[in-house]
Amino acid sequence: TQLLEQSPQFLSIQEGENLTVYCNSSSVFSSLQWYRQEPGEGPVLLVTVVTGGEVKKLKRLTFQFGDARKDSSLHITAAQPGDTGLYLCAGARDSSNTGKLIFGQGTTLQVKP
Amino acid sequence: DVKVTQSSRYLVKRTGEKVFLECVQDMDHENMFWYRQDPGLGLRLIYFSYDVKMKEKGDIPEGYSVSREKKERFSLILESASTNQTSMYLCASGQGSQPQHFGDGTRLSIL
């Protein structure tokens, strides 16, 4: 059974601090996606990483896919209150065309002004 | 822009009732998904459909069924609702291996 372990589950920091969220598995994923979810809304895609070792940047957010495609990290630089939300990593379950994902448990981030 | 619309944002039902959750997508996607979201557990796949009238069980299908009579509509059915089915339910659609697009969720309470 494929599992994605996401850590930490909760993070409360002050505005301006840096943070890293981790997503780890013993399984290899063909791709990995990061979503952000705000209260009362569905998850919204932030980025997809596909190649081992790939690094993608989205303003102050940096996403990395592990060389072996078993793990990923999300680093936020100088966090802002607008970054508050639930962050979810999700790995593609197989290389077929189904689009099925397995999700991590999520990281609830609170950035205090 | 892709839109996935779930029929209700909040729903309160009683134990034993048959409950229908509806989801409609407007992008002609082949794949549609139903998840439930519980604190600390992330999103868990209940059922998946890859074509009209085609369905596949996810990780937690017990107590649920689905219907996909038209490509744009995917319904989740709780045959006889129980209190442990109180949860947030999320519908998503996607094409091939492309990322999924989610609805805003239905918060279902079973009393």
Short mmCIF file of N, CA and C in Angstrom, two decimals, chain B residues 11-21 63 65 76-82 85 108 110:
data_model
loop_
_atom_site.label_atom_id
_atom_site.label_comp_id
_atom_site.label_asym_id
_atom_site.label_seq_id
_atom_site.Cartn_x
_atom_site.Cartn_y
_atom_site.Cartn_z
N LEU B 11 -25.05 20.07 4.76
CA LEU B 11 -26.19 19.16 4.73
C LEU B 11 -26.28 18.48 6.09
N VAL B 12 -27.51 18.41 6.60
CA VAL B 12 -27.74 17.70 7.87
C VAL B 12 -28.79 16.63 7.62
N LYS B 13 -28.45 15.39 7.93
CA LYS B 13 -29.36 14.27 7.71
C LYS B 13 -29.42 13.41 8.97
N ARG B 14 -30.38 12.50 8.97
CA ARG B 14 -30.55 11.62 10.13
C ARG B 14 -30.02 10.21 9.82
N THR B 15 -29.62 9.54 10.87
CA THR B 15 -29.16 8.16 10.77
C THR B 15 -30.19 7.30 10.04
N GLY B 16 -29.71 6.51 9.09
CA GLY B 16 -30.58 5.62 8.33
C GLY B 16 -31.13 6.20 7.05
N GLU B 17 -31.03 7.51 6.88
CA GLU B 17 -31.53 8.12 5.65
C GLU B 17 -30.63 7.77 4.48
N LYS B 18 -31.20 7.82 3.29
CA LYS B 18 -30.43 7.68 2.05
C LYS B 18 -30.06 9.11 1.62
N VAL B 19 -28.76 9.32 1.41
CA VAL B 19 -28.26 10.67 1.14
C VAL B 19 -27.60 10.71 -0.24
N PHE B 20 -27.92 11.75 -0.99
CA PHE B 20 -27.33 11.94 -2.31
C PHE B 20 -26.49 13.21 -2.32
N LEU B 21 -25.23 13.08 -2.73
CA LEU B 21 -24.37 14.24 -2.93
C LEU B 21 -24.08 14.33 -4.43
N GLY B 63 -20.21 1.42 2.60
CA GLY B 63 -21.30 2.29 3.01
C GLY B 63 -21.66 3.34 1.96
N SER B 65 -22.09 4.28 -2.45
CA SER B 65 -22.15 3.86 -3.84
C SER B 65 -22.11 5.13 -4.69
N LEU B 76 -22.60 10.76 -5.36
CA LEU B 76 -22.21 9.88 -4.26
C LEU B 76 -23.46 9.59 -3.44
N ILE B 77 -23.67 8.32 -3.12
CA ILE B 77 -24.87 7.91 -2.40
C ILE B 77 -24.48 7.22 -1.11
N LEU B 78 -25.04 7.69 -0.02
CA LEU B 78 -24.91 7.01 1.26
C LEU B 78 -26.20 6.20 1.42
N GLU B 79 -26.08 4.89 1.32
CA GLU B 79 -27.27 4.03 1.26
C GLU B 79 -28.10 4.12 2.54
N SER B 80 -27.42 4.13 3.68
CA SER B 80 -28.10 4.23 4.98
C SER B 80 -27.13 4.97 5.90
N ALA B 81 -27.33 6.29 5.97
CA ALA B 81 -26.33 7.14 6.63
C ALA B 81 -26.11 6.73 8.09
N SER B 82 -24.83 6.82 8.48
CA SER B 82 -24.48 6.55 9.88
C SER B 82 -23.64 7.72 10.40
N GLN B 85 -20.22 8.69 9.20
CA GLN B 85 -20.08 9.27 7.87
C GLN B 85 -20.17 10.79 7.89
N LEU B 108 -21.13 17.42 5.58
CA LEU B 108 -22.28 16.57 5.90
C LEU B 108 -22.27 16.18 7.36
N ILE B 110 -24.39 13.84 10.11
CA ILE B 110 -25.40 12.80 10.29
C ILE B 110 -25.74 12.75 11.79
#
